[in-house]
Short mmCIF file of C-alpha atoms and ligand atoms in Angstrom, two decimals:
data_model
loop_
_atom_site.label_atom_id
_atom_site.label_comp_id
_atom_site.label_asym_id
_atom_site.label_seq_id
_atom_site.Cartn_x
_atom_site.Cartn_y
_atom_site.Cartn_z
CA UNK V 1 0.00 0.00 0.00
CA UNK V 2 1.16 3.62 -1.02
CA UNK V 3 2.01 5.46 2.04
CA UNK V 4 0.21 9.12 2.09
CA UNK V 5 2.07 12.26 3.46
CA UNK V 6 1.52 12.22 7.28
CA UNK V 7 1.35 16.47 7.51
CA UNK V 8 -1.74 16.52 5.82
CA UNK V 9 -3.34 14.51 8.81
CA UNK V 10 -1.61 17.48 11.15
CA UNK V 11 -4.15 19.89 9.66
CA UNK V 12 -6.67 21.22 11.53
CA UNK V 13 -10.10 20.83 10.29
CA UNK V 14 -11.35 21.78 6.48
CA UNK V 15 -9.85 24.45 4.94
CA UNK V 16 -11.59 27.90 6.34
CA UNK V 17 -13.55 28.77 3.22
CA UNK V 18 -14.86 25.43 2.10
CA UNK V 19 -15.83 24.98 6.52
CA UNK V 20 -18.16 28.00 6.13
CA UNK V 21 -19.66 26.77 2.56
CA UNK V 22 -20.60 23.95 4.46
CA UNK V 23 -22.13 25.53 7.94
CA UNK V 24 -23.54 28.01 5.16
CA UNK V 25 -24.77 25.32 3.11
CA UNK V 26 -26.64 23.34 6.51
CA UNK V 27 -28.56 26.70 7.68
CA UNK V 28 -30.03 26.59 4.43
CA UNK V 29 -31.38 23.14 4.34
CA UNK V 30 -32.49 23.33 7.72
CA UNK V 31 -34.08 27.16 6.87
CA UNK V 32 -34.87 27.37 3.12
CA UNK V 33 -37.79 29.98 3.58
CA UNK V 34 -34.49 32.20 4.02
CA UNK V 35 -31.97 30.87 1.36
CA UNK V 36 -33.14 34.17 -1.16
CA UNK V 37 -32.72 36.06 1.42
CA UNK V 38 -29.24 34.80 2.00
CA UNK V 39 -26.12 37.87 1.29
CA UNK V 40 -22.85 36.81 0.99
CA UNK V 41 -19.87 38.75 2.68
CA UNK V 42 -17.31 35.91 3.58
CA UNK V 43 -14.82 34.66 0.94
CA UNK V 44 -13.35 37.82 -0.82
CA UNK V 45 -14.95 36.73 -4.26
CA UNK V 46 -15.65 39.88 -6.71
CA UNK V 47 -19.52 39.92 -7.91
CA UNK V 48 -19.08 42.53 -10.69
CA UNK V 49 -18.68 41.85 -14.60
CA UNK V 50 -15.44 41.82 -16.01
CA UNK V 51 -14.23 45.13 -17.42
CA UNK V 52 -14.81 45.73 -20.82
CA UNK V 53 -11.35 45.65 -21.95
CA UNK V 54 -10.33 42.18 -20.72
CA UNK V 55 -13.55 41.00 -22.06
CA UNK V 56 -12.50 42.31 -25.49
CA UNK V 57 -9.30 41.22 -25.49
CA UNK V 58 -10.33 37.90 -24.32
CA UNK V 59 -13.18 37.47 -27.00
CA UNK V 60 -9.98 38.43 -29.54
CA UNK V 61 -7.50 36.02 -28.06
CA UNK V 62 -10.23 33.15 -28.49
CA UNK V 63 -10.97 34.46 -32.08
CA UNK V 64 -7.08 33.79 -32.67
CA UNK V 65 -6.93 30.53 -31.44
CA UNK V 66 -10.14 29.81 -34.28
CA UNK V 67 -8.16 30.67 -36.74
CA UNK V 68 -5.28 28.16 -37.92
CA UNK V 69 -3.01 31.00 -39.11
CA UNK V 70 -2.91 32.40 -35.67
CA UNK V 71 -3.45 29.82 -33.34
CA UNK V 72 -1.23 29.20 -30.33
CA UNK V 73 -0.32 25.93 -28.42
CA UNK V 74 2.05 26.11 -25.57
CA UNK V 75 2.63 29.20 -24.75
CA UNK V 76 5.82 30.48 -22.77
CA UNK V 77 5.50 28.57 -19.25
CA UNK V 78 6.68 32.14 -17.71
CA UNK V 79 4.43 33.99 -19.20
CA UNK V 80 3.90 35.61 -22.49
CA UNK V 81 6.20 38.77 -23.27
CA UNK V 82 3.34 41.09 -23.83
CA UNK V 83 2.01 40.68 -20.65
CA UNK V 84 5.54 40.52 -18.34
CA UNK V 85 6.38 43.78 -20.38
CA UNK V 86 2.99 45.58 -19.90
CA UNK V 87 3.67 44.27 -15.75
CA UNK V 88 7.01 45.92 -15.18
CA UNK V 89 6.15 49.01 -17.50
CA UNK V 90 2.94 49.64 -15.66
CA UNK V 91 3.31 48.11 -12.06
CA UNK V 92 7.01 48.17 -11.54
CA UNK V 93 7.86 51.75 -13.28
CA UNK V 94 10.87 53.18 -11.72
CA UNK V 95 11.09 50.19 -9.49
CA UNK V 96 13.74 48.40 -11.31
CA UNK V 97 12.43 45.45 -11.88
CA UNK V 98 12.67 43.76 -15.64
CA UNK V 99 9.87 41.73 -17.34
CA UNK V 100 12.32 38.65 -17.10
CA UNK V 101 12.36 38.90 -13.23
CA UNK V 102 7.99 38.18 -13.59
CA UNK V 103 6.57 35.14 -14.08
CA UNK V 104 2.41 34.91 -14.93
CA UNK V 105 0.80 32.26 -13.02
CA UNK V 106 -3.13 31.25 -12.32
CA UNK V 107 -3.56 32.42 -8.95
CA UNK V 108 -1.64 34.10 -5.93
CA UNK V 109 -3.04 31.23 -3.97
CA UNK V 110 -1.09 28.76 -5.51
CA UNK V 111 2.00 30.39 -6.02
CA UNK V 112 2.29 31.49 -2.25
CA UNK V 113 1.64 27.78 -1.68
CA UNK V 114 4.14 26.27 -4.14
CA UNK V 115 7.01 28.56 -3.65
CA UNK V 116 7.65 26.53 -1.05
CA UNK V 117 8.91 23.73 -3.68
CA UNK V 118 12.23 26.02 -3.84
CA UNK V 119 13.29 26.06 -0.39
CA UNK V 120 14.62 23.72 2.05
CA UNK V 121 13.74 22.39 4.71
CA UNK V 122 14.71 23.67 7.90
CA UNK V 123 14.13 27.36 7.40
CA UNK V 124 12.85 28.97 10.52
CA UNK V 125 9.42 30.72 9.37
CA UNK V 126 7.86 33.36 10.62
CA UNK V 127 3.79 34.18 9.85
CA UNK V 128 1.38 36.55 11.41
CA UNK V 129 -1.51 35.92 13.57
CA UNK V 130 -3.91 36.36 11.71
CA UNK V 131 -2.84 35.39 9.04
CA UNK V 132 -3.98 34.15 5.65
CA UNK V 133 -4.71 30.33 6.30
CA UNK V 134 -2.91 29.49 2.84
CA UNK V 135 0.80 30.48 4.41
CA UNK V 136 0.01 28.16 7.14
CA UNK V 137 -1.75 25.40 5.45
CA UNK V 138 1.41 24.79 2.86
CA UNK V 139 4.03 24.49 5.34
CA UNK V 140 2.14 22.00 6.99
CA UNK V 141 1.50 20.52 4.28
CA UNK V 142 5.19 20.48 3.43
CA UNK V 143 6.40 19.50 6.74
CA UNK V 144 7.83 22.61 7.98
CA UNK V 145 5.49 22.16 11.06
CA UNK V 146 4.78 20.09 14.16
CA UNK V 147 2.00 19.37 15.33
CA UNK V 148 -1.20 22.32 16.08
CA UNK V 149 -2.00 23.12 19.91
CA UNK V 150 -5.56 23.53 21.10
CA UNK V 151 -5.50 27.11 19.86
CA UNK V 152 -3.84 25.90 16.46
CA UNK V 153 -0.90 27.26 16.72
CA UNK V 154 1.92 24.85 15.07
CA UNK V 155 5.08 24.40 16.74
CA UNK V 156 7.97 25.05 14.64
CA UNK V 157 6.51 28.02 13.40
CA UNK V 158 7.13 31.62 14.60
CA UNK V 159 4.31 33.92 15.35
CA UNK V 160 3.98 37.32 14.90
CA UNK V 161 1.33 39.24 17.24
CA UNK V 162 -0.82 41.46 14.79
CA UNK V 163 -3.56 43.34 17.30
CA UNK V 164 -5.31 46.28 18.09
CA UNK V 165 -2.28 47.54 19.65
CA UNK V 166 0.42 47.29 16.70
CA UNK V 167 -2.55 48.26 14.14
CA UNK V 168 -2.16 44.77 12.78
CA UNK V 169 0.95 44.96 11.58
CA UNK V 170 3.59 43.32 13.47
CA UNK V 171 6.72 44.47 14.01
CA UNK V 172 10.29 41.95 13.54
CA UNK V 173 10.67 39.53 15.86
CA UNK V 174 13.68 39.64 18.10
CA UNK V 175 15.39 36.23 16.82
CA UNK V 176 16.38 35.25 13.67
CA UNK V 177 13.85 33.63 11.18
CA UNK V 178 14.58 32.56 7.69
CA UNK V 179 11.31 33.13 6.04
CA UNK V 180 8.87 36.22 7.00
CA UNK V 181 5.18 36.12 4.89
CA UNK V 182 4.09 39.92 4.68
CA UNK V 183 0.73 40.68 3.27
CA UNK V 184 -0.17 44.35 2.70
CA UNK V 185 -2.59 45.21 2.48
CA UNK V 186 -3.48 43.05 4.63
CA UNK V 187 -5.97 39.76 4.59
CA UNK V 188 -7.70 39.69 7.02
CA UNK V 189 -7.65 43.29 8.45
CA UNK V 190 -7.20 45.60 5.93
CA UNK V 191 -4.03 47.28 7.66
CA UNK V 192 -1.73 48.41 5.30
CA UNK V 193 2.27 48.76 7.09
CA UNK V 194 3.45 52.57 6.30
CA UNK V 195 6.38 52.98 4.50
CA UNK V 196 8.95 53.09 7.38
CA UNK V 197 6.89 49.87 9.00
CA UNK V 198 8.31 48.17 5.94
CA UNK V 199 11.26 49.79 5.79
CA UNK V 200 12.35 47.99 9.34
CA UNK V 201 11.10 44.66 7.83
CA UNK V 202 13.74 44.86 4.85
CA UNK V 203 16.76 46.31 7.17
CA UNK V 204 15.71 43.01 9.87
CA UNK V 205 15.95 40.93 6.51
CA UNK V 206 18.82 42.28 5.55
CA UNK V 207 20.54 41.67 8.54
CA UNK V 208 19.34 38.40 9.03
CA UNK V 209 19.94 37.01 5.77
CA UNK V 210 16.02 36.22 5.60
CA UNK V 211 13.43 36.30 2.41
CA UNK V 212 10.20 38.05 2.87
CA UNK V 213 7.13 36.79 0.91
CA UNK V 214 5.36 40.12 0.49
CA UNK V 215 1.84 39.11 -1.13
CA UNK V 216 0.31 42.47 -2.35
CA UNK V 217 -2.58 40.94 -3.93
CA UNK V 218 -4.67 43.86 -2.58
CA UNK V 219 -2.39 46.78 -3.86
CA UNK V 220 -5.08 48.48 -6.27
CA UNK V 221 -7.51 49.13 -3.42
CA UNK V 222 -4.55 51.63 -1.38
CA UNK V 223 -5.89 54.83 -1.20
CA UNK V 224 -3.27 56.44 0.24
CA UNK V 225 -0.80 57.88 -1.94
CA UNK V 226 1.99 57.88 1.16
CA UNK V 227 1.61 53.92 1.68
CA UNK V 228 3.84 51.71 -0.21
CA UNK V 229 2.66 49.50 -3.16
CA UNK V 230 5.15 47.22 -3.66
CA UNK V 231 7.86 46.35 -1.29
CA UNK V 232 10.24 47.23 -4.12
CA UNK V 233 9.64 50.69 -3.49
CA UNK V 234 12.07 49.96 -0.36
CA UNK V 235 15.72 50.49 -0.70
CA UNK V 236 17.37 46.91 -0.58
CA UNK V 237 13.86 45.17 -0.99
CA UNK V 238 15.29 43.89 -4.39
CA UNK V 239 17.94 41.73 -2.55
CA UNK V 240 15.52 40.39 0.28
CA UNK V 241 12.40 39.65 -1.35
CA UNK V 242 10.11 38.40 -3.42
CA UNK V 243 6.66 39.69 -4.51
CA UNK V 244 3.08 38.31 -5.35
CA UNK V 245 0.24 40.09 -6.89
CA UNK V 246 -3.17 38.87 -8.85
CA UNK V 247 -5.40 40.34 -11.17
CA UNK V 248 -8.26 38.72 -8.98
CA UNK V 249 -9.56 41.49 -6.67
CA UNK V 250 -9.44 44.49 -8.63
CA UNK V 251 -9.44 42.82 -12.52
CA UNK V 252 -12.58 40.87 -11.47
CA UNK V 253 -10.10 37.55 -12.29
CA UNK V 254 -11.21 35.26 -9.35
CA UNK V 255 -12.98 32.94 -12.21
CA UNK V 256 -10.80 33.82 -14.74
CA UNK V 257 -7.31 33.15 -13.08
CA UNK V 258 -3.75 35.03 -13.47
CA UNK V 259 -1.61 36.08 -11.06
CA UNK V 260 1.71 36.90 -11.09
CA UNK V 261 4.87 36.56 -8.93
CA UNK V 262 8.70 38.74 -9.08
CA UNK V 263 11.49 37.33 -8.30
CA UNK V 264 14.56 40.08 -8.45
CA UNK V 265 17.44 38.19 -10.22
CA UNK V 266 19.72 39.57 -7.23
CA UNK V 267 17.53 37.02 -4.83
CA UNK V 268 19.70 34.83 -3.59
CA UNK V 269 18.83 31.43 -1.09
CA UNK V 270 22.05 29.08 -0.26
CA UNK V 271 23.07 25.41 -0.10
CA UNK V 272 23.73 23.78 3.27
CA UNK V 273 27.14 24.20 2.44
CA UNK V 274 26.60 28.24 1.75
CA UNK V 275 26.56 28.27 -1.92
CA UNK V 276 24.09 31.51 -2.79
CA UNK V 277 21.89 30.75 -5.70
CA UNK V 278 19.59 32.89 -7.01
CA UNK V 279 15.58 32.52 -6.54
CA UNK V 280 14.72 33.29 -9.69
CA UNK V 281 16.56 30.36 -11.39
CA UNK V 282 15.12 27.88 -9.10
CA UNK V 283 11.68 29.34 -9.86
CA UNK V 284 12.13 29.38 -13.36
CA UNK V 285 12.99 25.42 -13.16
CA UNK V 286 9.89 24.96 -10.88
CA UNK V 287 7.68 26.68 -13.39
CA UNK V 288 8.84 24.94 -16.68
CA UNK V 289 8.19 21.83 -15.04
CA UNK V 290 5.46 21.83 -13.29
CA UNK V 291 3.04 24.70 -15.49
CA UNK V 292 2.80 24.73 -18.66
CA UNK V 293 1.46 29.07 -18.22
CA UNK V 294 -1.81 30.43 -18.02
CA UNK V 295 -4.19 30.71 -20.74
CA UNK V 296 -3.26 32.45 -24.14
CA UNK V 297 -7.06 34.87 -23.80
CA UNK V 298 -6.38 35.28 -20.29
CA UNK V 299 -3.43 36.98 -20.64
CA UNK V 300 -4.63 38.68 -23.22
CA UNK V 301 -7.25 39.93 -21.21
CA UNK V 302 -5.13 40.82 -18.35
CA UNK V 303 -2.47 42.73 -20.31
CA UNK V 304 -6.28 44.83 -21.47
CA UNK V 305 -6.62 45.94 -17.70
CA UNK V 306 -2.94 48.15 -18.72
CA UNK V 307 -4.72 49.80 -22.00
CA UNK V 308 -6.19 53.28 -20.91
CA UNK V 309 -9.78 52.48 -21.03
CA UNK V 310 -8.48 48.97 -19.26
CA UNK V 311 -7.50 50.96 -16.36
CA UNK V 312 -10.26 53.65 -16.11
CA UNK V 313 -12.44 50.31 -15.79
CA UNK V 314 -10.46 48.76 -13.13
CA UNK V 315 -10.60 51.90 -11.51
CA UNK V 316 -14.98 52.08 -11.62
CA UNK V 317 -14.49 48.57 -9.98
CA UNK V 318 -12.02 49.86 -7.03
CA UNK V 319 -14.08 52.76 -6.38
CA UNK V 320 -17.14 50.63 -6.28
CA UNK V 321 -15.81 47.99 -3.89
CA UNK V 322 -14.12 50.84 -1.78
CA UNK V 323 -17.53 52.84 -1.59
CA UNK V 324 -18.56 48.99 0.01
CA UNK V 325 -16.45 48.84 2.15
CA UNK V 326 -16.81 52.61 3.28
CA UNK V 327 -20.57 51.89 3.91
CA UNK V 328 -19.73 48.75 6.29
CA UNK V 329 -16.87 50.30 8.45
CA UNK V 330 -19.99 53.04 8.95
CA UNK V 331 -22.42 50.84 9.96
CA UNK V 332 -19.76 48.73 12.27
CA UNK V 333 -19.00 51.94 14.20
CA UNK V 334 -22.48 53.05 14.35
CA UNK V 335 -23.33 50.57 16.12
CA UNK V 336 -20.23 50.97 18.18
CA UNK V 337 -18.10 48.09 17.37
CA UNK V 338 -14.53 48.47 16.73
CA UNK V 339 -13.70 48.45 13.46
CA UNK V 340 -10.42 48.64 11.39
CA UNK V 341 -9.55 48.20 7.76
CA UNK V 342 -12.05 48.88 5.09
CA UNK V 343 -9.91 52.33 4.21
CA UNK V 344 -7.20 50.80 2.07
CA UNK V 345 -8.39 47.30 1.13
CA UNK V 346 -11.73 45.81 0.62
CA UNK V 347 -11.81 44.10 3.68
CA UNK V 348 -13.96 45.45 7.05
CA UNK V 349 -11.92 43.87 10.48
CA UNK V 350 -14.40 44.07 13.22
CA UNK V 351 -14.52 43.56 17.03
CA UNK V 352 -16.94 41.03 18.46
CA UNK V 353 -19.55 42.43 20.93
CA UNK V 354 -17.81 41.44 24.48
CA UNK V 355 -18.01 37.60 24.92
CA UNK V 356 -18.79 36.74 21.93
CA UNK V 357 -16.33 34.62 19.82
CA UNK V 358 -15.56 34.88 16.13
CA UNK V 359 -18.08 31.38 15.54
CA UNK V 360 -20.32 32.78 17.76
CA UNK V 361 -20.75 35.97 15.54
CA UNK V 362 -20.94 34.10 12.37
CA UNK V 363 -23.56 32.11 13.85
CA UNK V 364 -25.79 34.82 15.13
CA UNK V 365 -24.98 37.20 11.52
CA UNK V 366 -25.84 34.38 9.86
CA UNK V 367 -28.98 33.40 11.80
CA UNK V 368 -30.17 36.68 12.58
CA UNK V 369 -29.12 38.92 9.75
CA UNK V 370 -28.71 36.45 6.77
CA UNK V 371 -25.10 37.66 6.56
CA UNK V 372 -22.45 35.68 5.51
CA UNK V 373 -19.21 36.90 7.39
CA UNK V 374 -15.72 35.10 8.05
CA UNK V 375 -14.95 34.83 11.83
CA UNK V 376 -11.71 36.20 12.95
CA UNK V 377 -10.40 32.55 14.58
CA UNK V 378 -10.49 31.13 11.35
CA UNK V 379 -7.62 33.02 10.21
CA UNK V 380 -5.57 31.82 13.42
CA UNK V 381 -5.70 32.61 17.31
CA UNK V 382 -4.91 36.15 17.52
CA UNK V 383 -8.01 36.40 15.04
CA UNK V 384 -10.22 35.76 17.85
CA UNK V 385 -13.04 38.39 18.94
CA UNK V 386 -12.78 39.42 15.15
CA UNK V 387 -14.84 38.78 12.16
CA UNK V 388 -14.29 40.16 8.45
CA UNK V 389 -16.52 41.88 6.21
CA UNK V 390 -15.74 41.73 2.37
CA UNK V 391 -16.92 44.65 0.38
CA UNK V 392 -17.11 42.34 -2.65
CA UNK V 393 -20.91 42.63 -3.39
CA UNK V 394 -23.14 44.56 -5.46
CA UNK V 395 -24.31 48.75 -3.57
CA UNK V 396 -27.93 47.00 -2.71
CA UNK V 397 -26.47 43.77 -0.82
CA UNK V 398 -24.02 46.33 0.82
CA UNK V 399 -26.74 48.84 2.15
CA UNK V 400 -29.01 45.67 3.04
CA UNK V 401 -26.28 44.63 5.02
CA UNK V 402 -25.77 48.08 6.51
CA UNK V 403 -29.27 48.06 7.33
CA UNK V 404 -29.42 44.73 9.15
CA UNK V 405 -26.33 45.61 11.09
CA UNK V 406 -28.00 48.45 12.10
CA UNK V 407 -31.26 46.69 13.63
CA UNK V 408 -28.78 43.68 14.57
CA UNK V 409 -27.66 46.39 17.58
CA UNK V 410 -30.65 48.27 18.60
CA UNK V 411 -29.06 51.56 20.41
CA UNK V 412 -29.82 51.56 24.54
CA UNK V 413 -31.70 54.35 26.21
C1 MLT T 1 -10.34 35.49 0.99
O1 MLT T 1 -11.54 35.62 1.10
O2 MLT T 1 -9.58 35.52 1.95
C2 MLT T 1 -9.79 35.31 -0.38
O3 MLT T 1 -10.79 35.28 -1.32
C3 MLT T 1 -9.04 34.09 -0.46
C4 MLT T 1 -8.20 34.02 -1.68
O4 MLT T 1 -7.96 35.01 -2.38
O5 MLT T 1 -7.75 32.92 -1.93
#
């Protein structure tokens, strides 16, 4: 008989998105007078069309591939030129980084889960708490983990404290770690570190010889001109880091799928015996054999979101999800809960009501409101007493969330 890897038995239960699809899916059998009724704020999954321009370009790309004389097979497994040129021209301007150092995937998801394949084991890793459950979930997966506590906290990997006090963003530790994830703006809380925030996370990686993972899938909802974009906008970043981003959020691409990932050629991991070797040819290898690159239309379609009407489209979409999420923080702190996030990413991070956990508020949003919500816990311990609110919905779910919010916390006398 085959023998299975062991870590997957070290996870703790489902994975968070499918567990509330299923406690979702259960209220409605048991209440399906409600199920219309039903609004959906939990997974971060855009409910708008696709802008016009990708659609375009995508209808073209399929037109060439009906056509003998212009059809395409394999394409280039890093990525087609157009789009890696239109990437560092429009995303990485001034940044100095080169098409050659991105490489166009399906998803952000997967490639923060199979970088992994490139390093060692070993590495001392470092996540946040919260965190986004896919960081964890792949080094357990991969063995870089003991077992979970009751909490769920692995041992083996090092947490950083994101609160109320730090404004979710948490600060270097004081030992050494090999491998720090970043996400800004942030999933789950919508904190976004500040330019000199980030700046202390490259000098500690600098002087620790460590790699950050900086997943700015989120980047196109900042608001705020004075926050950094990329972690490439900090001196040294190019020599410590590594950088995801997706057209998911703010292309409308959750269905469609591309992402992409940059890998500065001056990246360098080493060999047990201290050999440096750079990141990007180890994630080149990993990509030419195991992808064969996304969809010829796709990226099509995704180099359309750089076109001029492309990005006056993607930029109706932002302000619509950001006029969401505006609407929700409101309604949160009129009703007096604590509420962060919401201001530069399209997620709302709220308090529970004292004594009530994360599950607890899911429960009664869901049973009293008809509001789908992700509880705080799910995205690890320090979660707790939280719950997110995505702003991915169409104005009239938004304000009929707003609304039951509202009567959810009648004011006292
Ligand atoms: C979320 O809701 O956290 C996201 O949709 C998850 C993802 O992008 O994979």
């Amino acid at each position: 008989m085959a023998y299975i890897n062991e870590n997957f038995l070290k996870l703790k239960a489902g994975y968070l998105f499918p567990e509330i699809a299923r406690r979702v899916s259960s209220f409605q059998q048991q209440n399906p007078g409600q199920a219309a009724r039903l609004i959906r704020c939990g997974i971060g999954d855009v409910t708008e069309a696709l802008p016009a321009a990708a659609i375009k370009a995508m209808h073209e790309g399929v037109d060439e591939l009906a056509d003998r004389s212009t059809f395409k097979g394999y394409g280039p497994e890093q990525g087609y030129a157009f789009l890696r040129e239109a990437i560092a021209d429009n995303q990485y301007a001034g940044l100095g980084i080169a098409a050659d150092e991105i490489f166009i995937s399906d998803g952000s998801k997967c490639d923060t889960g199979n970088i992994l394949d490139i390093f060692g084991k070993g590495n001392r890793i470092a996540i946040t708490d919260p965190v986004y459950p896919v960081y964890v979930d792949t080094n357990v997966m991969a063995g870089n983990t003991g077992e979970a506590d009751e909490s769920g906290a692995y041992s083996g990997l090092t947490y950083l404290p994101c609160n109320a006090s730090n404004g979710f963003v948490a600060v270097p530790p004081v030992e050494k770690v090999d491998i720090i994830y970043l996400c800004f703006p942030n999933n789950p809380t919508g904190a976004v570190a500040s330019r000199e925030q980030l700046t202390a996370w490259v000098n500690y990686a600098l002087a620790n010889d460590s790699i950050i993972l900086f997943d700015s899938a989120y980047e196109a909802f900042i608001q705020d001109e004075n926050l950094p974009r990329s972690i490439f906008e900090i001196p040294g970043a190019h020599r410590c880091a590594m950088e995801f981003r997706s057209f998911s959020k703010h292309g409308g691409f959750t269905g469609v799928r591309c992402a992409y990932t940059v890998i500065p050629k001056a990246l360098v991991g080493c060999t047990s015996e201290g050999e440096k070797i750079p990141l990007h040819q180890l994630w080149s290898r990993r990509h030419s054999t195991k992808f064969n690159g996304a969809s010829y239309p796709v990226q099509k379609a995704a180099a359309a979101l750089f076109t001029s009407e492309g990005k006056q489209q993607v930029a109706e979409l932002i302000t619509h999800y950001m006029g969401n999420a505006a609407l929700l923080r409101e309604a949160c702190l009129g009703v007096g809960l604590p509420v962060y996030g919401g201001e530069n990413a399209p997620y709302v991070w709220v308090g529970c009501p004292p004594g009530t956990s994360s599950w607890e508020m899911f429960d009664k949003m869901l049973q009293q409101a008809l509001v789908v919500i992700t509880p705080g816990s799910g995205f690890g311990a320090g979660g707790e007493g939280w719950f997110r609110i995505s702003a991915f919905n169409s104005r009239s779910n938004v304000e009929e969330v707003c609304r039951r919010i509202t009567a959810m916390f009648p004011p006292h006398d």
